mmCIF file of C-alpha atoms and ligand atoms in Angstrom:
data_model
loop_
_atom_site.group_PDB
_atom_site.id
_atom_site.type_symbol
_atom_site.label_atom_id
_atom_site.label_comp_id
_atom_site.label_asym_id
_atom_site.label_seq_id
_atom_site.Cartn_x
_atom_site.Cartn_y
_atom_site.Cartn_z
ATOM 1 C CA MET A 1 60.225 149.384 -202.445
ATOM 2 C CA SER A 2 59.626 152.125 -204.927
ATOM 3 C CA ASP A 3 55.710 151.594 -205.087
ATOM 4 C CA ASP A 4 53.877 154.646 -205.335
ATOM 5 C CA LYS A 5 52.809 155.049 -201.705
ATOM 6 C CA ASP A 6 52.708 158.807 -201.768
ATOM 7 C CA GLU A 7 49.939 161.066 -200.637
ATOM 8 C CA THR A 8 51.905 164.160 -200.718
ATOM 9 C CA LYS A 9 51.885 164.652 -204.494
ATOM 10 C CA THR A 10 49.417 167.332 -204.388
ATOM 11 C CA GLY A 11 51.299 169.380 -201.920
ATOM 12 C CA LYS A 12 48.493 169.481 -199.396
ATOM 13 C CA PRO A 13 49.545 170.054 -196.023
ATOM 14 C CA ASP A 14 50.342 166.977 -193.917
ATOM 15 C CA ALA A 15 48.780 166.077 -190.599
ATOM 16 C CA SER A 16 51.767 168.297 -188.981
ATOM 17 C CA GLY A 17 50.977 171.108 -191.530
ATOM 18 C CA SER A 18 54.363 171.100 -192.432
ATOM 19 C CA VAL A 19 54.568 171.286 -196.203
ATOM 20 C CA LEU A 20 56.635 173.935 -197.352
ATOM 21 C CA THR A 21 55.258 174.537 -200.852
ATOM 22 C CA LYS A 22 52.939 173.209 -203.714
ATOM 23 C CA ASP A 23 54.744 170.800 -205.587
ATOM 24 C CA THR A 24 54.690 172.686 -208.952
ATOM 25 C CA THR A 25 57.460 170.707 -210.714
ATOM 26 C CA ALA A 26 56.490 168.693 -213.702
ATOM 27 C CA ASP A 27 58.310 165.822 -211.988
ATOM 28 C CA GLY A 28 55.627 165.351 -209.130
ATOM 29 C CA ASP A 29 57.520 162.416 -207.832
ATOM 30 C CA VAL A 30 60.933 164.059 -207.097
ATOM 31 C CA LEU A 31 61.228 164.765 -203.463
ATOM 32 C CA LEU A 32 64.812 166.150 -203.284
ATOM 33 C CA LYS A 33 66.693 167.485 -206.394
ATOM 34 C CA VAL A 34 70.362 168.570 -206.299
ATOM 35 C CA THR A 35 72.281 170.421 -208.907
ATOM 36 C CA GLY A 36 75.872 171.215 -209.113
ATOM 37 C CA LEU A 37 76.030 170.668 -205.271
ATOM 38 C CA GLN A 38 79.633 171.854 -203.808
ATOM 39 C CA LYS A 39 81.039 171.898 -200.429
ATOM 40 C CA HIS A 40 84.548 173.333 -200.185
ATOM 41 C CA PHE A 41 86.140 173.600 -196.759
ATOM 42 C CA PRO A 42 88.492 176.465 -196.684
ATOM 43 C CA ILE A 43 92.102 175.699 -195.348
ATOM 44 C CA ARG A 44 93.406 178.662 -193.387
ATOM 45 C CA LYS A 45 97.129 179.183 -192.254
ATOM 46 C CA GLY A 46 99.138 181.591 -190.384
ATOM 47 C CA LEU A 47 98.328 184.374 -188.051
ATOM 48 C CA LEU A 48 96.044 186.070 -190.369
ATOM 49 C CA GLN A 49 94.368 182.712 -191.237
ATOM 50 C CA ARG A 50 94.446 183.574 -194.866
ATOM 51 C CA GLN A 51 92.771 181.046 -197.058
ATOM 52 C CA THR A 52 95.417 178.890 -198.612
ATOM 53 C CA GLY A 53 93.179 176.370 -200.382
ATOM 54 C CA ALA A 54 90.165 174.212 -199.857
ATOM 55 C CA VAL A 55 89.210 170.685 -199.218
ATOM 56 C CA ARG A 56 86.736 169.868 -202.102
ATOM 57 C CA ALA A 57 84.882 167.439 -200.179
ATOM 58 C CA VAL A 58 81.792 167.602 -202.548
ATOM 59 C CA ASP A 59 82.620 169.035 -205.879
ATOM 60 C CA GLY A 60 79.653 169.392 -208.137
ATOM 61 C CA ILE A 61 77.132 166.606 -207.892
ATOM 62 C CA ASP A 62 73.673 166.176 -209.432
ATOM 63 C CA PHE A 63 70.897 163.700 -208.395
ATOM 64 C CA GLU A 64 67.416 163.455 -207.530
ATOM 65 C CA VAL A 65 65.536 161.381 -204.970
ATOM 66 C CA ARG A 66 62.238 160.233 -205.844
ATOM 67 C CA LYS A 67 59.309 159.828 -203.357
ATOM 68 C CA GLY A 68 59.176 156.534 -201.724
ATOM 69 C CA GLU A 69 62.539 155.229 -203.173
ATOM 70 C CA THR A 70 65.929 154.162 -201.442
ATOM 71 C CA LEU A 71 68.853 155.792 -202.960
ATOM 72 C CA GLY A 72 72.067 154.084 -201.843
ATOM 73 C CA VAL A 73 75.256 156.199 -201.762
ATOM 74 C CA VAL A 74 78.558 154.235 -201.718
ATOM 75 C CA GLY A 75 82.295 155.057 -202.094
ATOM 76 C CA GLU A 76 85.759 154.793 -200.023
ATOM 77 C CA SER A 77 86.206 156.700 -196.883
ATOM 78 C CA GLY A 78 86.806 160.400 -197.589
ATOM 79 C CA CYS A 79 84.990 160.616 -200.737
ATOM 80 C CA GLY A 80 82.287 162.984 -199.586
ATOM 81 C CA LYS A 81 79.248 160.804 -198.551
ATOM 82 C CA SER A 82 78.779 162.286 -195.151
ATOM 83 C CA THR A 83 79.353 165.828 -196.412
ATOM 84 C CA MET A 84 76.722 165.174 -199.038
ATOM 85 C CA GLY A 85 74.383 163.776 -196.483
ATOM 86 C CA ARG A 86 74.870 166.852 -194.095
ATOM 87 C CA LEU A 87 74.345 169.121 -197.288
ATOM 88 C CA ILE A 88 70.920 167.632 -198.291
ATOM 89 C CA THR A 89 69.719 167.786 -194.791
ATOM 90 C CA ARG A 90 71.182 171.254 -194.499
ATOM 91 C CA LEU A 91 73.161 170.483 -191.466
ATOM 92 C CA LEU A 92 75.868 172.011 -193.705
ATOM 93 C CA GLU A 93 75.458 175.054 -196.116
ATOM 94 C CA PRO A 94 76.517 174.280 -199.652
ATOM 95 C CA SER A 95 79.402 176.461 -201.110
ATOM 96 C CA GLY A 96 77.905 176.043 -204.729
ATOM 97 C CA GLY A 97 74.832 174.609 -206.444
ATOM 98 C CA THR A 98 71.454 174.113 -205.136
ATOM 99 C CA VAL A 99 69.199 171.820 -203.014
ATOM 100 C CA GLU A 100 65.496 171.904 -203.864
ATOM 101 C CA PHE A 101 63.207 169.837 -201.440
ATOM 102 C CA GLN A 102 59.595 169.423 -202.600
ATOM 103 C CA GLY A 103 60.250 171.967 -205.300
ATOM 104 C CA LYS A 104 61.519 174.674 -202.964
ATOM 105 C CA ASP A 105 65.161 176.029 -202.906
ATOM 106 C CA ILE A 106 66.531 175.432 -199.385
ATOM 107 C CA THR A 107 70.069 176.030 -200.529
ATOM 108 C CA HIS A 108 70.962 178.903 -198.279
ATOM 109 C CA LEU A 109 67.758 178.982 -195.802
ATOM 110 C CA GLY A 110 68.666 180.435 -192.434
ATOM 111 C CA THR A 111 67.798 178.551 -189.094
ATOM 112 C CA GLY A 112 64.304 180.140 -188.852
ATOM 113 C CA ASP A 113 63.305 179.444 -192.438
ATOM 114 C CA LEU A 114 64.672 175.841 -192.168
ATOM 115 C CA ARG A 115 62.338 175.010 -189.461
ATOM 116 C CA PRO A 116 59.554 173.552 -191.178
ATOM 117 C CA MET A 117 61.984 171.498 -193.291
ATOM 118 C CA ARG A 118 63.547 170.215 -190.185
ATOM 119 C CA ARG A 119 60.478 168.005 -189.384
ATOM 120 C CA ASP A 120 60.414 166.724 -192.937
ATOM 121 C CA VAL A 121 64.005 165.598 -193.265
ATOM 122 C CA GLN A 122 65.628 163.447 -190.554
ATOM 123 C CA MET A 123 69.162 161.952 -190.190
ATOM 124 C CA ILE A 124 70.346 158.680 -188.584
ATOM 125 C CA PHE A 125 73.937 158.553 -187.841
ATOM 126 C CA GLN A 126 76.613 155.945 -187.826
ATOM 127 C CA ASP A 127 77.629 155.792 -184.231
ATOM 128 C CA PRO A 128 74.741 154.717 -181.974
ATOM 129 C CA TYR A 129 77.100 155.271 -179.069
ATOM 130 C CA SER A 130 77.966 159.034 -179.434
ATOM 131 C CA SER A 131 74.911 160.108 -180.973
ATOM 132 C CA LEU A 132 72.777 159.474 -177.739
ATOM 133 C CA ASN A 133 73.414 161.636 -174.819
ATOM 134 C CA PRO A 134 74.239 159.110 -172.070
ATOM 135 C CA ARG A 135 72.787 161.460 -169.398
ATOM 136 C CA HIS A 136 69.069 161.506 -170.854
ATOM 137 C CA THR A 137 66.839 158.586 -170.571
ATOM 138 C CA ILE A 138 65.491 157.010 -173.811
ATOM 139 C CA GLY A 139 62.190 158.751 -173.191
ATOM 140 C CA THR A 140 63.811 162.199 -173.269
ATOM 141 C CA ILE A 141 65.857 161.363 -176.251
ATOM 142 C CA VAL A 142 63.170 159.915 -178.410
ATOM 143 C CA GLY A 143 60.647 162.764 -177.173
ATOM 144 C CA ALA A 144 63.168 165.643 -177.832
ATOM 145 C CA PRO A 145 62.102 166.244 -181.343
ATOM 146 C CA PHE A 146 58.486 167.119 -180.083
ATOM 147 C CA LYS A 147 60.027 169.776 -177.751
ATOM 148 C CA LEU A 148 62.092 171.213 -180.254
ATOM 149 C CA GLN A 149 59.461 171.780 -182.771
ATOM 150 C CA GLY A 150 56.983 172.739 -180.184
ATOM 151 C CA VAL A 151 54.755 169.832 -181.343
ATOM 152 C CA ASP A 152 52.166 168.188 -179.083
ATOM 153 C CA PRO A 153 51.491 164.773 -180.172
ATOM 154 C CA GLU A 154 47.961 163.381 -179.613
ATOM 155 C CA GLY A 155 47.760 161.535 -176.328
ATOM 156 C CA GLY A 156 50.872 163.279 -175.101
ATOM 157 C CA VAL A 157 54.612 162.854 -175.529
ATOM 158 C CA LYS A 158 55.163 159.839 -173.340
ATOM 159 C CA LYS A 159 52.593 157.866 -174.947
ATOM 160 C CA GLU A 160 53.830 158.770 -178.458
ATOM 161 C CA VAL A 161 57.362 157.898 -177.553
ATOM 162 C CA GLN A 162 56.114 154.468 -176.266
ATOM 163 C CA ARG A 163 54.420 153.907 -179.431
ATOM 164 C CA LEU A 164 57.628 154.848 -181.319
ATOM 165 C CA LEU A 165 59.761 152.450 -179.234
ATOM 166 C CA SER A 166 57.440 149.686 -179.985
ATOM 167 C CA VAL A 167 57.373 150.501 -183.795
ATOM 168 C CA VAL A 168 61.196 150.000 -183.928
ATOM 169 C CA GLY A 169 60.921 146.958 -181.712
ATOM 170 C CA LEU A 170 61.977 147.939 -178.339
ATOM 171 C CA ASN A 171 59.959 147.501 -175.083
ATOM 172 C CA PRO A 172 57.993 150.542 -174.637
ATOM 173 C CA GLU A 173 58.487 149.896 -170.647
ATOM 174 C CA HIS A 174 62.155 150.906 -171.160
ATOM 175 C CA TYR A 175 61.128 154.528 -171.494
ATOM 176 C CA ASN A 176 63.121 155.372 -168.493
ATOM 177 C CA ARG A 177 66.323 153.525 -168.990
ATOM 178 C CA TYR A 178 69.544 155.141 -170.106
ATOM 179 C CA PRO A 179 71.501 154.444 -173.506
ATOM 180 C CA HIS A 180 74.194 152.539 -171.703
ATOM 181 C CA GLU A 181 71.586 149.864 -170.767
ATOM 182 C CA PHE A 182 71.185 148.995 -174.414
ATOM 183 C CA SER A 183 73.239 147.080 -176.903
ATOM 184 C CA GLY A 184 74.588 148.756 -180.077
ATOM 185 C CA GLY A 185 71.753 147.441 -182.173
ATOM 186 C CA GLN A 186 69.166 148.568 -179.648
ATOM 187 C CA ARG A 187 70.799 152.099 -179.547
ATOM 188 C CA GLN A 188 70.540 152.267 -183.280
ATOM 189 C CA ARG A 189 66.751 151.530 -182.968
ATOM 190 C CA ILE A 190 66.498 154.353 -180.340
ATOM 191 C CA GLY A 191 68.207 156.691 -183.054
ATOM 192 C CA ILE A 192 65.718 155.370 -185.679
ATOM 193 C CA ALA A 193 62.590 155.974 -183.173
ATOM 194 C CA ARG A 194 63.995 159.470 -182.686
ATOM 195 C CA ALA A 195 64.398 160.248 -186.502
ATOM 196 C CA LEU A 196 60.760 158.949 -186.990
ATOM 197 C CA ALA A 197 59.158 160.903 -184.180
ATOM 198 C CA LEU A 198 57.996 163.877 -186.548
ATOM 199 C CA ASN A 199 56.769 161.713 -189.186
ATOM 200 C CA PRO A 200 59.558 162.744 -191.749
ATOM 201 C CA LYS A 201 59.256 162.503 -195.599
ATOM 202 C CA LEU A 202 62.847 161.769 -196.002
ATOM 203 C CA VAL A 203 65.458 159.880 -193.796
ATOM 204 C CA VAL A 204 69.060 160.092 -194.644
ATOM 205 C CA ALA A 205 70.949 157.408 -192.845
ATOM 206 C CA ASP A 206 74.763 157.941 -192.703
ATOM 207 C CA GLU A 207 76.308 154.273 -192.300
ATOM 208 C CA PRO A 208 73.533 153.358 -190.257
ATOM 209 C CA VAL A 209 74.928 149.787 -189.540
ATOM 210 C CA SER A 210 78.696 150.053 -189.900
ATOM 211 C CA ALA A 211 79.397 150.531 -186.273
ATOM 212 C CA LEU A 212 77.139 147.300 -185.418
ATOM 213 C CA ASP A 213 78.302 143.518 -185.302
ATOM 214 C CA VAL A 214 77.778 141.947 -188.593
ATOM 215 C CA SER A 215 75.327 139.648 -186.992
ATOM 216 C CA ILE A 216 72.846 142.445 -186.251
ATOM 217 C CA GLN A 217 73.426 144.661 -189.308
ATOM 218 C CA ALA A 218 70.894 142.645 -191.450
ATOM 219 C CA GLN A 219 68.197 143.127 -188.462
ATOM 220 C CA VAL A 220 68.528 146.938 -188.432
ATOM 221 C CA VAL A 221 68.803 147.079 -192.387
ATOM 222 C CA ASN A 222 65.392 145.077 -192.449
ATOM 223 C CA LEU A 223 63.634 147.155 -189.747
ATOM 224 C CA LEU A 224 64.456 150.229 -191.960
ATOM 225 C CA ASP A 225 62.939 148.358 -195.036
ATOM 226 C CA ASP A 226 59.930 147.375 -193.036
ATOM 227 C CA LEU A 227 59.539 150.941 -191.661
ATOM 228 C CA GLN A 228 59.661 152.210 -195.389
ATOM 229 C CA ASP A 229 56.695 150.223 -196.419
ATOM 230 C CA GLU A 230 54.895 150.883 -193.344
ATOM 231 C CA LEU A 231 55.445 154.641 -193.283
ATOM 232 C CA GLY A 232 55.958 155.615 -196.893
ATOM 233 C CA LEU A 233 59.431 156.907 -196.191
ATOM 234 C CA THR A 234 61.946 157.932 -198.661
ATOM 235 C CA TYR A 235 65.558 157.044 -197.802
ATOM 236 C CA VAL A 236 69.149 158.105 -198.780
ATOM 237 C CA ILE A 237 71.310 155.582 -197.298
ATOM 238 C CA ILE A 238 75.077 155.899 -197.089
ATOM 239 C CA ALA A 239 77.388 153.051 -196.835
ATOM 240 C CA HIS A 240 81.054 152.287 -198.007
ATOM 241 C CA ASP A 241 80.148 148.739 -198.695
ATOM 242 C CA LEU A 242 77.976 147.733 -201.581
ATOM 243 C CA SER A 243 76.828 144.588 -199.810
ATOM 244 C CA VAL A 244 75.028 146.695 -197.059
ATOM 245 C CA VAL A 245 72.837 148.655 -199.715
ATOM 246 C CA ARG A 246 72.364 145.854 -202.017
ATOM 247 C CA HIS A 247 68.950 144.744 -200.897
ATOM 248 C CA VAL A 248 67.453 147.900 -199.631
ATOM 249 C CA SER A 249 68.305 150.237 -202.628
ATOM 250 C CA ASP A 250 66.357 150.974 -205.811
ATOM 251 C CA ARG A 251 69.089 152.997 -207.174
ATOM 252 C CA ILE A 252 72.671 153.373 -206.264
ATOM 253 C CA ALA A 253 75.050 156.366 -206.669
ATOM 254 C CA VAL A 254 78.828 155.563 -206.798
ATOM 255 C CA MET A 255 81.021 158.440 -205.365
ATOM 256 C CA TYR A 256 84.542 159.004 -205.899
ATOM 257 C CA LEU A 257 86.594 161.997 -204.586
ATOM 258 C CA GLY A 258 83.609 164.247 -204.352
ATOM 259 C CA LYS A 259 82.058 163.322 -207.549
ATOM 260 C CA ILE A 260 79.183 160.810 -208.587
ATOM 261 C CA VAL A 261 80.777 158.719 -211.102
ATOM 262 C CA GLU A 262 77.884 156.132 -211.695
ATOM 263 C CA LEU A 263 74.365 156.466 -210.812
ATOM 264 C CA ALA A 264 72.188 153.572 -211.782
ATOM 265 C CA GLU A 265 69.189 151.160 -211.096
ATOM 266 C CA ARG A 266 70.402 148.785 -208.477
ATOM 267 C CA ASP A 267 69.947 145.588 -210.601
ATOM 268 C CA GLN A 268 71.752 147.223 -213.701
ATOM 269 C CA LEU A 269 74.682 148.409 -211.357
ATOM 270 C CA TYR A 270 75.159 144.844 -210.035
ATOM 271 C CA ARG A 271 74.656 143.171 -213.250
ATOM 272 C CA SER A 272 76.723 145.295 -215.476
ATOM 273 C CA PRO A 273 78.607 148.199 -213.880
ATOM 274 C CA MET A 274 79.872 150.554 -216.521
ATOM 275 C CA HIS A 275 82.494 152.766 -214.337
ATOM 276 C CA PRO A 276 85.682 150.983 -213.734
ATOM 277 C CA TYR A 277 85.472 152.222 -210.038
ATOM 278 C CA SER A 278 82.039 150.634 -209.671
ATOM 279 C CA LYS A 279 83.321 147.350 -211.100
ATOM 280 C CA ALA A 280 86.188 147.402 -208.730
ATOM 281 C CA LEU A 281 84.006 148.070 -205.753
ATOM 282 C CA LEU A 282 81.690 145.254 -206.863
ATOM 283 C CA SER A 283 84.463 142.811 -207.382
ATOM 284 C CA ALA A 284 85.067 143.065 -203.534
ATOM 285 C CA VAL A 285 81.526 142.106 -202.652
ATOM 286 C CA PRO A 286 81.059 138.393 -201.816
ATOM 287 C CA ILE A 287 78.881 136.448 -204.397
ATOM 288 C CA PRO A 288 75.775 135.570 -202.435
ATOM 289 C CA ASP A 289 74.563 133.107 -204.977
ATOM 290 C CA PRO A 290 75.704 129.647 -203.970
ATOM 291 C CA LYS A 291 75.551 128.466 -207.694
ATOM 292 C CA ARG A 292 78.021 131.068 -208.548
ATOM 293 C CA ARG A 293 80.267 130.469 -205.497
ATOM 294 C CA GLY A 294 82.870 128.242 -207.552
ATOM 295 C CA VAL A 295 83.153 130.781 -210.379
ATOM 296 C CA LYS A 296 86.396 132.241 -210.447
ATOM 297 C CA SER A 297 86.548 135.489 -208.727
ATOM 298 C CA GLU A 298 88.039 138.510 -210.556
ATOM 299 C CA ARG A 299 88.849 140.613 -207.557
ATOM 300 C CA ILE A 300 90.025 144.050 -208.594
ATOM 301 C CA LEU A 301 92.687 145.468 -206.201
ATOM 302 C CA LEU A 302 92.733 149.200 -206.478
ATOM 303 C CA LYS A 303 96.384 150.467 -206.202
ATOM 304 C CA GLY A 304 97.085 153.366 -203.709
ATOM 305 C CA ASP A 305 94.801 155.405 -201.607
ATOM 306 C CA VAL A 306 92.251 157.963 -202.855
ATOM 307 C CA PRO A 307 94.058 161.004 -203.746
ATOM 308 C CA SER A 308 93.583 164.164 -201.771
ATOM 309 C CA PRO A 309 90.347 166.304 -202.176
ATOM 310 C CA ILE A 310 92.538 169.414 -201.852
ATOM 311 C CA ALA A 311 94.165 168.772 -205.033
ATOM 312 C CA PRO A 312 92.365 166.283 -207.088
ATOM 313 C CA PRO A 313 93.862 164.687 -210.161
ATOM 314 C CA SER A 314 92.949 166.494 -213.554
ATOM 315 C CA GLY A 315 90.674 165.135 -215.970
ATOM 316 C CA CYS A 316 88.902 162.078 -214.599
ATOM 317 C CA ARG A 317 89.820 162.019 -210.950
ATOM 318 C CA PHE A 318 90.071 158.212 -211.057
ATOM 319 C CA HIS A 319 92.780 158.097 -213.674
ATOM 320 C CA THR A 320 95.634 157.714 -211.210
ATOM 321 C CA ARG A 321 94.133 154.559 -210.407
ATOM 322 C CA CYS A 322 92.287 153.224 -213.173
ATOM 323 C CA TRP A 323 93.638 150.254 -215.403
ATOM 324 C CA LYS A 324 91.985 151.796 -218.640
ATOM 325 C CA ALA A 325 93.212 155.274 -218.297
ATOM 326 C CA THR A 326 94.393 156.986 -221.530
ATOM 327 C CA GLU A 327 95.696 160.369 -222.395
ATOM 328 C CA ILE A 328 92.073 162.034 -222.638
ATOM 329 C CA CYS A 329 91.327 160.821 -219.015
ATOM 330 C CA LYS A 330 94.115 163.009 -217.757
ATOM 331 C CA THR A 331 92.951 165.932 -219.680
ATOM 332 C CA THR A 332 89.209 166.083 -220.045
ATOM 333 C CA GLU A 333 86.921 165.344 -217.473
ATOM 334 C CA PRO A 334 83.988 162.751 -218.620
ATOM 335 C CA PRO A 335 80.485 164.132 -218.029
ATOM 336 C CA LEU A 336 77.833 162.044 -216.142
ATOM 337 C CA VAL A 337 75.618 160.948 -219.019
ATOM 338 C CA GLU A 338 73.006 158.386 -219.212
ATOM 339 C CA LEU A 339 74.606 155.811 -221.316
ATOM 340 C CA ARG A 340 71.891 153.386 -220.856
ATOM 341 C CA ALA A 341 68.202 154.057 -219.712
ATOM 342 C CA GLY A 342 68.370 154.145 -215.947
ATOM 343 C CA GLN A 343 72.216 154.216 -215.847
ATOM 344 C CA GLN A 344 74.312 157.267 -215.759
ATOM 345 C CA VAL A 345 78.080 157.050 -216.051
ATOM 346 C CA ALA A 346 81.134 159.364 -216.192
ATOM 347 C CA CYS A 347 83.762 157.602 -218.240
ATOM 348 C CA HIS A 348 85.575 157.742 -221.550
ATOM 349 C CA HIS A 349 86.014 154.037 -221.803
ATOM 350 C CA PRO A 350 83.142 152.488 -219.878
ATOM 351 C CA GLU A 351 82.914 148.758 -219.115
ATOM 352 C CA ASN A 352 80.009 146.536 -220.463
ATOM 353 C CA PHE A 353 79.402 149.450 -223.200
ATOM 354 C CA GLU A 354 80.757 150.747 -226.393
ATOM 355 C CA ASP A 355 83.872 153.103 -225.998
ATOM 356 C CA GLN A 356 83.110 156.671 -225.731
ATOM 357 C CA GLN A 357 86.738 157.606 -226.958
ATOM 358 C CA PRO A 358 87.652 154.752 -229.182
ATOM 359 C CA GLN A 359 90.487 156.576 -230.955
ATOM 360 C CA ASP A 360 92.512 157.190 -227.610
ATOM 361 C CA THR A 361 94.096 153.912 -227.136
ATOM 362 C CA LYS A 362 97.454 154.938 -225.507
ATOM 363 C CA LEU A 363 97.400 153.869 -221.925
ATOM 364 C CA LEU A 364 98.936 156.037 -219.391
ATOM 365 C CA SER A 365 101.597 154.707 -217.249
ATOM 366 C CA SER A 366 99.260 154.488 -214.256
ATOM 367 C CA ALA A 367 97.072 152.239 -216.074
ATOM 368 C CA HIS A 368 99.987 149.897 -216.888
ATOM 369 C CA GLU A 369 100.882 149.817 -213.204
ATOM 370 C CA ALA A 370 97.370 149.426 -212.159
ATOM 371 C CA ALA A 371 96.936 146.626 -214.607
ATOM 372 C CA GLU A 372 100.307 145.005 -213.605
ATOM 373 C CA GLU A 373 99.210 145.205 -209.986
ATOM 374 C CA ASN A 374 95.932 143.328 -210.654
ATOM 375 C CA THR A 375 98.015 140.520 -212.540
ATOM 376 C CA THR A 376 100.150 140.144 -209.708
ATOM 377 C CA SER A 377 97.363 139.916 -207.180
ATOM 378 C CA ALA A 378 95.450 137.386 -209.188
ATOM 379 C CA VAL A 379 98.732 135.182 -209.451
ATOM 380 C CA GLU A 380 99.038 135.469 -205.832
ATOM 381 C CA LYS A 381 95.785 134.123 -205.255
HETATM 382 N N1 LIG B 1 84.518 170.198 -191.403
HETATM 383 C C1 LIG B 1 85.403 169.879 -192.076
HETATM 384 N N2 LIG B 1 86.434 170.671 -192.479
HETATM 385 C C2 LIG B 1 87.455 170.300 -193.210
HETATM 386 N N3 LIG B 1 87.436 169.229 -193.934
HETATM 387 C C3 LIG B 1 86.377 168.113 -193.807
HETATM 388 C C4 LIG B 1 85.393 168.584 -192.815
HETATM 389 N N4 LIG B 1 84.396 167.663 -193.098
HETATM 390 C C5 LIG B 1 84.842 166.642 -193.991
HETATM 391 N N5 LIG B 1 86.224 167.101 -194.484
HETATM 392 C C6 LIG B 1 86.909 166.573 -195.452
HETATM 393 O O1 LIG B 1 86.285 166.326 -196.599
HETATM 394 C C7 LIG B 1 86.444 164.845 -197.185
HETATM 395 C C8 LIG B 1 84.992 164.210 -197.231
HETATM 396 O O2 LIG B 1 84.805 163.906 -195.943
HETATM 397 P P1 LIG B 1 83.373 162.993 -195.747
HETATM 398 O O3 LIG B 1 83.409 162.765 -194.094
HETATM 399 O O4 LIG B 1 82.489 163.477 -196.271
HETATM 400 O O5 LIG B 1 83.842 161.625 -196.296
HETATM 401 P P2 LIG B 1 83.012 160.019 -196.283
HETATM 402 O O6 LIG B 1 82.797 159.657 -197.537
HETATM 403 O O7 LIG B 1 81.771 160.242 -195.328
HETATM 404 O O8 LIG B 1 84.097 159.358 -195.408
HETATM 405 P P3 LIG B 1 83.875 158.057 -194.536
HETATM 406 O O9 LIG B 1 83.598 156.956 -195.320
HETATM 407 O O10 LIG B 1 85.153 157.998 -193.829
HETATM 408 O O11 LIG B 1 82.805 158.409 -193.411
HETATM 409 C C9 LIG B 1 87.606 164.325 -196.362
HETATM 410 O O12 LIG B 1 88.664 164.592 -196.975
HETATM 411 C C10 LIG B 1 87.457 165.089 -194.944
HETATM 412 O O13 LIG B 1 88.458 165.197 -194.281
HETATM 413 S S1 LIG B 2 88.697 155.011 -218.111
HETATM 414 FE FE1 LIG B 2 89.472 157.015 -218.036
HETATM 415 S S2 LIG B 2 87.407 158.089 -217.643
HETATM 416 FE FE2 LIG B 2 87.015 156.024 -217.495
HETATM 417 S S3 LIG B 2 87.244 155.814 -215.209
HETATM 418 FE FE3 LIG B 2 89.171 155.206 -216.203
HETATM 419 S S4 LIG B 2 90.331 157.074 -216.183
HETATM 420 FE FE4 LIG B 2 88.280 157.751 -215.852
HETATM 421 MG MG1 LIG B 3 81.306 159.497 -193.624
#
């Protein structure tokens, strides 16, 4: 899926004339670049609404999205995936760090200056029920982006909307129907048609299939995949389940408590994850290969809930749940570094790789507990 099907490298205006800047970066194939990105939601209390703390939803992350690729983003509930998605689409303003789109810094652009970028970056939401206005027809919903951006498609809005409906596998004759007349999967197709209306470059899909029946999840994922090939789209697909992004992602970022803990080529991550948290997430994914079905599964059950992002643990944020945690994990935050080509990891004692802190061998009590927990659960099975 990461074929180079890009026509915008030279920074020439596209058909809609919406290119923001020339792509002057040496990295011509980087569409989006995020550096030190943060979103802290203030917590205010009392009559004076004084700020007493902050929810550190996204707490310093760096990554790039390359043209034509699909970057999968996974992690447990509350780890900051949706906040990250809303930051890179600039539905939210970052509290720290920078977001560059096509080489242009868009971190703090105001509504007016964001307008051209709004065409190029679209979002698909999780819930196809609440994200479509029940009082509007499908035609109005899918045609809304043209009105908002003042774009007059060739042949008129109605014709273009009908074309979009057929692109996503819906009957163009259903133009005048209302959202309640469609199933969940069809509604998500409507959301996709709306996102594609302005011919975007980047589509950020926040859990696009989690609200759907398992039986139709694959259809919608396959549709996204086909559309990417046909339209040369770049995707960021957010999911809490590694099995959803497995087939469509070129690279995967694993998030934990506002941080990226591992960012790797898809196959490398599945074959040999290096962060203990990635390993635990992967152990929960069913093995699709029938030859390996009989292989003893080593499911790693993580103990406890994700700690609060208001007061994240010191050092490595995963140390309260990690079975390998030692003293240094509690005191020193491991940086995200490329330990293997195409695989960045933030861990002092990575899996499937040489230990980064071999001198530090004294396990923390939390690690003892986590290890015990896993032994017990293995026995239970
Ligand atoms: N507007 C807001 N104000 C305050 N806190 C917020 C706000 N939006 C999100 N949060 C908090 O930020 C953290 C990250 O939330 P976010 O929705 O980004 O997580 P997520 O990974 O998308 O979770 P899920 O898998 O449940 O969708 C959570 O603790 C959440 O409660
Ligand atoms: S070994 Fe240490 S650094 Fe690595 S994930 Fe566990 S707690 Fe974090
Ligand atoms: Mg979310």
